[in-house]
Short mmCIF file of C-alpha atoms and ligand atoms in Angstrom, two decimals:
data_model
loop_
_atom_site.label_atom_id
_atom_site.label_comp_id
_atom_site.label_asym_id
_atom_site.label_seq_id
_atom_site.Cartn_x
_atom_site.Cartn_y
_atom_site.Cartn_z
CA UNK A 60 2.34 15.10 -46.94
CA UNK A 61 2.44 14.64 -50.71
CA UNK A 62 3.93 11.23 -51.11
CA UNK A 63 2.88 9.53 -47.07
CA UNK A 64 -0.71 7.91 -48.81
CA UNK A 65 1.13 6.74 -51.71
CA UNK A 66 4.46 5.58 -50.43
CA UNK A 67 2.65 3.80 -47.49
CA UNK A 68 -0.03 1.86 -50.17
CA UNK A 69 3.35 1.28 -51.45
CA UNK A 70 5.54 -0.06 -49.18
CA UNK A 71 2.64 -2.36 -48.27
CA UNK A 72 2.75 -3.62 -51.88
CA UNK A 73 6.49 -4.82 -50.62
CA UNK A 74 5.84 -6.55 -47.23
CA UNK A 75 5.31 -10.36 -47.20
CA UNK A 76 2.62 -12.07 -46.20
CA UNK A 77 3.02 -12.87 -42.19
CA UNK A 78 4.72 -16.02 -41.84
CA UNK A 79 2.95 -18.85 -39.94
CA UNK A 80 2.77 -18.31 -36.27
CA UNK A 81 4.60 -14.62 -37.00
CA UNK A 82 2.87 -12.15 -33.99
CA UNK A 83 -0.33 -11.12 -35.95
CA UNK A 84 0.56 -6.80 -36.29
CA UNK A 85 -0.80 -6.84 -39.67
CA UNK A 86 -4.50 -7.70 -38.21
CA UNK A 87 -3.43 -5.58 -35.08
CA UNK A 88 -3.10 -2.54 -37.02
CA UNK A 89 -6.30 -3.14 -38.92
CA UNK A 90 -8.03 -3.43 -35.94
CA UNK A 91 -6.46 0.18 -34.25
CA UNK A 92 -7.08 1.85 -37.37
CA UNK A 93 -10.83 0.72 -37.55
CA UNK A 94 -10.84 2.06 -34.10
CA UNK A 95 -9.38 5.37 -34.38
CA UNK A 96 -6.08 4.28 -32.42
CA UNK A 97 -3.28 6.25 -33.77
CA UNK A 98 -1.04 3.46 -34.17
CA UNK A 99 2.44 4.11 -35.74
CA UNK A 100 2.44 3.64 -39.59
CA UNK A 101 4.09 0.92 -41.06
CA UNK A 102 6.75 3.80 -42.73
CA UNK A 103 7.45 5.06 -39.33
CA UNK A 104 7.72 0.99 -38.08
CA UNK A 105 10.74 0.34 -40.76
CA UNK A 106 12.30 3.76 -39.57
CA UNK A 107 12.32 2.52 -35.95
CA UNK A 108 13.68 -0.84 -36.70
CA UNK A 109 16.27 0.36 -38.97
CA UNK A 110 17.52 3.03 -35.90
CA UNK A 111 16.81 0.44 -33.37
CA UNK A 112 19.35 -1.81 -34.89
CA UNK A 113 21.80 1.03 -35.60
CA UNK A 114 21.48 2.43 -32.23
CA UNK A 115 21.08 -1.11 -29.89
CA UNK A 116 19.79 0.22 -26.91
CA UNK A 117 19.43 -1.29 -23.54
CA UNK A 118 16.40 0.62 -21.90
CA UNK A 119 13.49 2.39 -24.33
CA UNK A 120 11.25 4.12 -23.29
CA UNK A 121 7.60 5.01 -24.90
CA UNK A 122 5.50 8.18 -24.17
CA UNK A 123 1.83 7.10 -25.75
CA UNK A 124 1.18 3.31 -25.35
CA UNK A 125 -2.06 3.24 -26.80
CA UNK A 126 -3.19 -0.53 -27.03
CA UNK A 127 0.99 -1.09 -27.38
CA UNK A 128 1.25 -1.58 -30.56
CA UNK A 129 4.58 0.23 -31.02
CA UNK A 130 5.91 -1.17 -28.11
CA UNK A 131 5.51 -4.51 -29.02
CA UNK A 132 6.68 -3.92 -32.53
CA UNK A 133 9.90 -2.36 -31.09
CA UNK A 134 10.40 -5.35 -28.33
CA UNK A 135 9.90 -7.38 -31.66
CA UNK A 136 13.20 -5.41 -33.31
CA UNK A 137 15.10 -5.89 -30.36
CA UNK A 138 17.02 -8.42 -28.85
CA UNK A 139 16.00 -10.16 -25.50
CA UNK A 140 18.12 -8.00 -23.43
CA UNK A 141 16.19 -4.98 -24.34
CA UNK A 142 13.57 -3.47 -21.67
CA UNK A 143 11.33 -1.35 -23.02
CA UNK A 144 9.18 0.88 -20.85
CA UNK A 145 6.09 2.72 -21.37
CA UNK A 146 3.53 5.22 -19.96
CA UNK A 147 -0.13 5.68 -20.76
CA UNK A 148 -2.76 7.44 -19.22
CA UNK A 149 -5.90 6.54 -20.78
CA UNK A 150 -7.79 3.56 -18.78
CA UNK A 151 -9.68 1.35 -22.07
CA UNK A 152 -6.27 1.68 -23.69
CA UNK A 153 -4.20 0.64 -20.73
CA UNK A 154 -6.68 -2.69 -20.36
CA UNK A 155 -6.47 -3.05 -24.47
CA UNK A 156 -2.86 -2.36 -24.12
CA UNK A 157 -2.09 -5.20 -20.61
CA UNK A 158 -4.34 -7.84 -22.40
CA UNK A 159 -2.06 -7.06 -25.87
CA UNK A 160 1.18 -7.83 -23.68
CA UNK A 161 -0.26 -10.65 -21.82
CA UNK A 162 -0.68 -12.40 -25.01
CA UNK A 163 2.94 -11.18 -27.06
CA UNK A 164 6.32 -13.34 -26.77
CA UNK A 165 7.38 -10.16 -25.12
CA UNK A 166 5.33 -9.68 -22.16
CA UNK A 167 8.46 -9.94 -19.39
CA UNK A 168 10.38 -7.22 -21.27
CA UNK A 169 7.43 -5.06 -21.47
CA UNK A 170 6.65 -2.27 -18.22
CA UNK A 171 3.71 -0.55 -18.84
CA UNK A 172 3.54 2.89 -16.02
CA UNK A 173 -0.17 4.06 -15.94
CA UNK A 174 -0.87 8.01 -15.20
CA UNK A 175 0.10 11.46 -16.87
CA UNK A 176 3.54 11.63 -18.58
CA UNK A 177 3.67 15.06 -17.30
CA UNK A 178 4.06 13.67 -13.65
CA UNK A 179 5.39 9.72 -15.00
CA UNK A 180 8.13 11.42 -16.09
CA UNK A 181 9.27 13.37 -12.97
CA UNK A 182 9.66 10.28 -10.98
CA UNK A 183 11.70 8.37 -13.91
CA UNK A 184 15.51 8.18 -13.29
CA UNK A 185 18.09 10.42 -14.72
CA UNK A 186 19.88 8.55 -17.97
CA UNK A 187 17.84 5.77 -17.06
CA UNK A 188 16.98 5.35 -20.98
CA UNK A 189 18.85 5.09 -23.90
CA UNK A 190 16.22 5.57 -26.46
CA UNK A 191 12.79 7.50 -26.23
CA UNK A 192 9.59 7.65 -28.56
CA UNK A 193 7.75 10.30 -27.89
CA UNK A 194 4.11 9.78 -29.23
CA UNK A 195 1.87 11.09 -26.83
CA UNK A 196 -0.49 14.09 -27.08
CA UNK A 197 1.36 16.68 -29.29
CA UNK A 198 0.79 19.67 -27.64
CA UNK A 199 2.73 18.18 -24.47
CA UNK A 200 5.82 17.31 -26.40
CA UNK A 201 7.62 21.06 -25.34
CA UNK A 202 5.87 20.39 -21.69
CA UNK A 203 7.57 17.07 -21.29
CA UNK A 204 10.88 17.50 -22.63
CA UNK A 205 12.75 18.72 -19.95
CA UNK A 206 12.24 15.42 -18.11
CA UNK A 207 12.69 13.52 -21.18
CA UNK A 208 16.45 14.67 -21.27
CA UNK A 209 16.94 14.65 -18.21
CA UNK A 210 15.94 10.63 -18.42
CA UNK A 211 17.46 10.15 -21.54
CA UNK A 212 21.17 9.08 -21.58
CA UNK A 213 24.15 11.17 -23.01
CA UNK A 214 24.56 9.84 -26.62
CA UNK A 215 20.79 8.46 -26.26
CA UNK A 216 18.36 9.07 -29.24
CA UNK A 217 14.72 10.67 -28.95
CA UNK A 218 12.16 9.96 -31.38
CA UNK A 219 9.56 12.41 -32.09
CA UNK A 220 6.69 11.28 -33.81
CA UNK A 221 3.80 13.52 -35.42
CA UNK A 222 5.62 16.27 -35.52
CA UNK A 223 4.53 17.49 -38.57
CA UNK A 224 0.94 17.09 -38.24
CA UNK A 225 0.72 15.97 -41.93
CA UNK A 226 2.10 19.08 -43.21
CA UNK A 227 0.20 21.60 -40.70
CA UNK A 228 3.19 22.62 -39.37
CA UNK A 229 5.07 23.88 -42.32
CA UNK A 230 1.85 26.37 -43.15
CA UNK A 231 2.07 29.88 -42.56
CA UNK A 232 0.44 30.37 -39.28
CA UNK A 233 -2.66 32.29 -41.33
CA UNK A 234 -3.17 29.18 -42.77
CA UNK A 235 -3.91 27.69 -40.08
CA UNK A 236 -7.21 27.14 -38.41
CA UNK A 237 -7.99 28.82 -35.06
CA UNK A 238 -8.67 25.95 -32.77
CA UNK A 239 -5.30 24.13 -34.15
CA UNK A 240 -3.02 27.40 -33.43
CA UNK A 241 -2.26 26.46 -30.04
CA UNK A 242 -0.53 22.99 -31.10
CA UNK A 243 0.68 24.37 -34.00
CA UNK A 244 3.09 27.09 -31.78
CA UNK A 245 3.55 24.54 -29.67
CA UNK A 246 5.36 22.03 -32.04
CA UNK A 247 6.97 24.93 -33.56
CA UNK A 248 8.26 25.93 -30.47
CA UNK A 249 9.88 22.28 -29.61
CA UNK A 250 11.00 21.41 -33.29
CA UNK A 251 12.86 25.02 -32.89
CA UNK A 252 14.19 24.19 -29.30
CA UNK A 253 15.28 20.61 -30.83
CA UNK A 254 17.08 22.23 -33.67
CA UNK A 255 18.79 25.08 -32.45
CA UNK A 256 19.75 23.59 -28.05
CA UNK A 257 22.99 23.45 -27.57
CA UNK A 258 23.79 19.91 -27.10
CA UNK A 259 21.34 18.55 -28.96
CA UNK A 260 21.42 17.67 -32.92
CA UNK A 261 18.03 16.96 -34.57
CA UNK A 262 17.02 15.61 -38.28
CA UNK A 263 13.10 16.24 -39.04
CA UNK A 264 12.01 13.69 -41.29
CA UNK A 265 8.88 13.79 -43.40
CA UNK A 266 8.31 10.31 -43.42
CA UNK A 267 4.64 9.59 -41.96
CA UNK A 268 3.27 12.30 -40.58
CA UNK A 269 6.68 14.20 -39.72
CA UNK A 270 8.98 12.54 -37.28
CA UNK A 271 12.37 14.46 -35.76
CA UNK A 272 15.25 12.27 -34.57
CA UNK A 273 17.50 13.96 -31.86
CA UNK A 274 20.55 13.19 -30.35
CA UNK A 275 21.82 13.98 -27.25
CA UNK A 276 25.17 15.41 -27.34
CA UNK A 277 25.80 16.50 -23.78
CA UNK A 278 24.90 15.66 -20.30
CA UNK A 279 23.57 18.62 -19.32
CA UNK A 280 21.30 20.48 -21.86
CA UNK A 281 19.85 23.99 -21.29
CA UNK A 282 16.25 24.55 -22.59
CA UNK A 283 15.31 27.77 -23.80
CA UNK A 284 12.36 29.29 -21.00
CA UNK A 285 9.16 28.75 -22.75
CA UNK A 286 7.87 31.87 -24.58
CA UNK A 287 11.31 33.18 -24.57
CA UNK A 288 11.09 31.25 -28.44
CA UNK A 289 8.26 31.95 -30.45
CA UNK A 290 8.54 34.03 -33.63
CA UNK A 291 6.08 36.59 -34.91
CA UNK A 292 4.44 33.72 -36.77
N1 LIG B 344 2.64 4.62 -29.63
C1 LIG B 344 1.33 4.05 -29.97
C2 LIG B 344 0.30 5.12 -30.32
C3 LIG B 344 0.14 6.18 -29.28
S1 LIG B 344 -1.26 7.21 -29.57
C4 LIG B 344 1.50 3.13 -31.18
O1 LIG B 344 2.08 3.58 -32.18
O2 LIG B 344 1.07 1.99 -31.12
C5 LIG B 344 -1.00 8.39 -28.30
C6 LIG B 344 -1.36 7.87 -26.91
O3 LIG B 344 -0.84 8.80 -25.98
C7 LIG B 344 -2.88 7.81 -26.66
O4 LIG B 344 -3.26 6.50 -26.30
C8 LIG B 344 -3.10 8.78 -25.52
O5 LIG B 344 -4.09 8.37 -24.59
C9 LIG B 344 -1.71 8.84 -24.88
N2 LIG B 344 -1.45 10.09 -24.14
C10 LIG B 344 -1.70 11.35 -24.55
N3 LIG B 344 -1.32 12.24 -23.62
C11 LIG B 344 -0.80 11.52 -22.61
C12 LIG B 344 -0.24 11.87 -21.34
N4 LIG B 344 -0.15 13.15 -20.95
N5 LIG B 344 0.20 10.88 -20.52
C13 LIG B 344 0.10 9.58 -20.90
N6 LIG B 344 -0.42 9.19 -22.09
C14 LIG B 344 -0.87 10.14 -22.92
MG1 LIG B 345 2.24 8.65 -33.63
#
């Protein structure tokens, strides 16, 4: 998006130095990024904190550990109350991700579920969580929200990250390149069911690379069947 590079070199320009003996992120993220691990951005990390605080949740839960970056970084926001679990299904990542815990001041608040969100989150308890970030593979995010409402506690906030796909999204759809069409409807399809669900009230936020924040209103929510959505796009 137009200002993400230069509002991220930014921003950076305004963070600190880590203290002494701070958790090192700063060489964490270096180290993901030199890797190719999708890691949250550090715009997107001041946006969680800041609704983290406002929101004070009990139970979090995380679609798209990765090495856990994130989830650290939110256990870090949090107070020592806070439980924060979250599913991965990719094995080097999950090791990456166990030895990363093993080694944080937040291990024992930390539940890491290995497998498939798509199944994960079937066996998760209704209203079990409070607030959700959903960062996982994008063209999922319409698969796996049913069960991440059903999980997610009346008044409870879900965070959508990537939703934007730096811009993609907002192209007209003959912009867009064959092979990327199918996530492209996709995410089209779940920012519309986010925006316009009954019982649900959603903010889409170009801040990284597109996030939506959504809150659930009601206990039960009725989803829209899939294909019963898309536009003549
Ligand atoms: N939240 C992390 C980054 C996550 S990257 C951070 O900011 O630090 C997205 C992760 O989602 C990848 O590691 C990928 O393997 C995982 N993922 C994608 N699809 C998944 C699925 N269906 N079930 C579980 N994990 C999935
Ligand atoms: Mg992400």
């Amino acid at each position: 998006m137009i200002y993400s590079d230069r509002l991220r070199t930014f921003l950076h320009t305004l963070e600190g130095p880590a203290a002494e003996g701070e958790f090192p992120f700063d060489r964490l993220r270096l180290q993901a990024q030199e890797n190719g691990v999708p890691v949250i951005r550090l715009e997107m990390e001041q946006f969680l904190q800041v609704l983290l605080e406002l929101k004070r949740p009990e139970h979090i839960l995380e679609v798209g550990t990765a090495i856990g970056y994130s989830a650290m970084r939110m256990a870090s926001f949090t107070s020592s109350d806070v439980k924060i679990t979250t599913i991965e299904n990719y094995e080097p990542r999950i090791e990456e991700a166990q030895r990363n815990f093993a080694s944080c001041p937040w291990n024992e608040r930390i539940s890491l579920i290995r497998g498939d969100a798509a199944e994960v989150l079937g066996t998760l308890e209704r209203s079990a969580y409070d607030f959700i970030f959903m960062d996982a593979a994008k063209a999922q995010y319409i698969h796996f929200l049913p069960d991440v409402l059903r999980v997610l506690k009346t008044g409870g906030l879900l965070i959508s990250d990537n939703v934007l796909q730096d811009g993609v999204i907002l192209e007209s759809h003959y912009a867009v390149e064959r092979r990327d069409r199918t996530i492209y409807r996709r995410m089209r399809d779940y920012l519309r069911v986010l925006c316009r669900t009954e019982g649900l009230t959603t903010s889409v936020i170009p801040i990284g690379d597109g996030a939506a924040v959504t809150i659930k209103e009601q206990d039960t929510v009725e989803i829209p069947a899939e294909g019963s959505l898309s536009q003549g796009e």
